[in-house]
PDB file of C-alpha atoms in Angstrom:
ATOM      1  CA  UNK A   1     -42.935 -26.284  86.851  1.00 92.00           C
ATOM      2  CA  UNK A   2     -44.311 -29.168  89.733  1.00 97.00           C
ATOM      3  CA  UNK A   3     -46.017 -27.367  92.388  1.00 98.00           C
ATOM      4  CA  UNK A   4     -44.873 -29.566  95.646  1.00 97.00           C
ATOM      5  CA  UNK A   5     -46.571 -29.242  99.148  1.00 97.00           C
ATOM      6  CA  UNK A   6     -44.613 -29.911 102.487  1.00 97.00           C
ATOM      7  CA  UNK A   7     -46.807 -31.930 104.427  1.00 94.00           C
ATOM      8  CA  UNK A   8     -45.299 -31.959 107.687  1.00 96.00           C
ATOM      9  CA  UNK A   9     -45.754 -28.116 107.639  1.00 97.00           C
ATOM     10  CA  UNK A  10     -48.703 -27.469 105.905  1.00 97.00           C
ATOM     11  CA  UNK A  11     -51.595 -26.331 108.650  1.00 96.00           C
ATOM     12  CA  UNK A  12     -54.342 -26.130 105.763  1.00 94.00           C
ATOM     13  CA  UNK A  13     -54.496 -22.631 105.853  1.00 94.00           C
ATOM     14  CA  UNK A  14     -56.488 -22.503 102.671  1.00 95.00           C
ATOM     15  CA  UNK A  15     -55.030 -19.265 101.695  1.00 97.00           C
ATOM     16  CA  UNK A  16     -53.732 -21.060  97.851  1.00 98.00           C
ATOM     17  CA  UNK A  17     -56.989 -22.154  97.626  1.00 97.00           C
ATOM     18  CA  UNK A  18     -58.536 -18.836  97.273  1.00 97.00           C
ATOM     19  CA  UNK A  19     -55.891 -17.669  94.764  1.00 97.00           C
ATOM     20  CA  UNK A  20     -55.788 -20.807  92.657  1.00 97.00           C
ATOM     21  CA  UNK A  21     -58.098 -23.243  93.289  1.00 97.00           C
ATOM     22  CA  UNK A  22     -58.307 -24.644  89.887  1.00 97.00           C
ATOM     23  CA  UNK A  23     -54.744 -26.301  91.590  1.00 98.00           C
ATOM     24  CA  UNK A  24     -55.297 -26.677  95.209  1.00 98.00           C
ATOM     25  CA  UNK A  25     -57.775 -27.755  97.704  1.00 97.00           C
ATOM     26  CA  UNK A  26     -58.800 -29.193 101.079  1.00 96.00           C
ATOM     27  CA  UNK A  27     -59.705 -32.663 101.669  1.00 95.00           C
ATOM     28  CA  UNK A  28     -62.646 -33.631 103.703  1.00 95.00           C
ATOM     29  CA  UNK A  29     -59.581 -33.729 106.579  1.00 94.00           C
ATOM     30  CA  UNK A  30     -58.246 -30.458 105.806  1.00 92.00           C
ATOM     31  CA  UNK A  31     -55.122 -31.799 104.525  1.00 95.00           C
ATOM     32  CA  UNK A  32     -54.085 -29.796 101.423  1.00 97.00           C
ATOM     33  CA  UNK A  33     -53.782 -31.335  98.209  1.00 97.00           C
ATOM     34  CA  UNK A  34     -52.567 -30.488  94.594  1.00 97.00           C
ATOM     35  CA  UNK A  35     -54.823 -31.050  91.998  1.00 97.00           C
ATOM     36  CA  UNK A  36     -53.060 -29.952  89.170  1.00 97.00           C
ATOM     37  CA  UNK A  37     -49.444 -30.362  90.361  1.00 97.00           C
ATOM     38  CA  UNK A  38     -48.247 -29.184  86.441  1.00 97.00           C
ATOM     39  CA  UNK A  39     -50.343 -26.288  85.988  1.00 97.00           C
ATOM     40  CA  UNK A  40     -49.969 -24.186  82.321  1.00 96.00           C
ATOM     41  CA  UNK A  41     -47.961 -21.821  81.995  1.00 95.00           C
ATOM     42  CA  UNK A  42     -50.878 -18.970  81.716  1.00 96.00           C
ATOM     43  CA  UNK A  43     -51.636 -19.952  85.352  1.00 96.00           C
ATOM     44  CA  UNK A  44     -47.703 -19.277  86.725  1.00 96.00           C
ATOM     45  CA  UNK A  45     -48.073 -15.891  88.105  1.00 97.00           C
ATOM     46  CA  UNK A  46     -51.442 -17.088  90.094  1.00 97.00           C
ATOM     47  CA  UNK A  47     -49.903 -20.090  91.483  1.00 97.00           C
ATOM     48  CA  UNK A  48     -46.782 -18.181  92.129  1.00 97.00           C
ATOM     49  CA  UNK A  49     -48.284 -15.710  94.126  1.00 98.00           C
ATOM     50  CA  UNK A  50     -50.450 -18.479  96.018  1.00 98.00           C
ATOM     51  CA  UNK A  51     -46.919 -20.068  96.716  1.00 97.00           C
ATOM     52  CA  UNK A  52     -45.451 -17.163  98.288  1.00 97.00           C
ATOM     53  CA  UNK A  53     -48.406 -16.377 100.067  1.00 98.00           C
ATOM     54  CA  UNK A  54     -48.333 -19.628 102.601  1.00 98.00           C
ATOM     55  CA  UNK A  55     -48.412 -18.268 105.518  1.00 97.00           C
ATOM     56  CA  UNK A  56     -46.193 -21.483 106.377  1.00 97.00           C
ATOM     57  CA  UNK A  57     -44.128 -21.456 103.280  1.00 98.00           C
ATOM     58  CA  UNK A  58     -44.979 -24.799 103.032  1.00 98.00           C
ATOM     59  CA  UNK A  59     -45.479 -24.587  99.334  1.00 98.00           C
ATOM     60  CA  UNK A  60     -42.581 -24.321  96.293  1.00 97.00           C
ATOM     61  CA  UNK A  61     -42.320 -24.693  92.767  1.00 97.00           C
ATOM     62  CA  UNK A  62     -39.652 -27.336  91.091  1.00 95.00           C
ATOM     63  CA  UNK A  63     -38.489 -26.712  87.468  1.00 89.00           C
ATOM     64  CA  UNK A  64     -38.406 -30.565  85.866  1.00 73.00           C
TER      65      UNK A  64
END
């Protein structure tokens, strides 16, 4: 799984960073970025409940 961020609609809410931030965090601009854009698979359920947390949906996960 690729976890893939939607710039254009991404307002840096921060809330994935408080449920995974081993795999997200803000920039120095508040622009969101992936840090770990594979994560393991024991880390899934957290980053899939960060995911459909956004309060923008701007975040999704891509099977490869």
């Amino acid at each position: 799984m690729k976890v893939k961020v939607d710039e254009l609609v991404c307002e840096a809410n921060a809330v994935c960073t408080g449920l995974a931030p081993e795999v997200f965090e803000l920039d120095d601009d508040d622009r969101l970025l992936v840090v770990l854009p594979e994560p393991p698979a024991e880390m899934l359920a957290r980053v899939r409940h960060a995911v459909r947390s956004c309060p923008k949906a701007a975040l999704s996960l891509e099977d490869e």
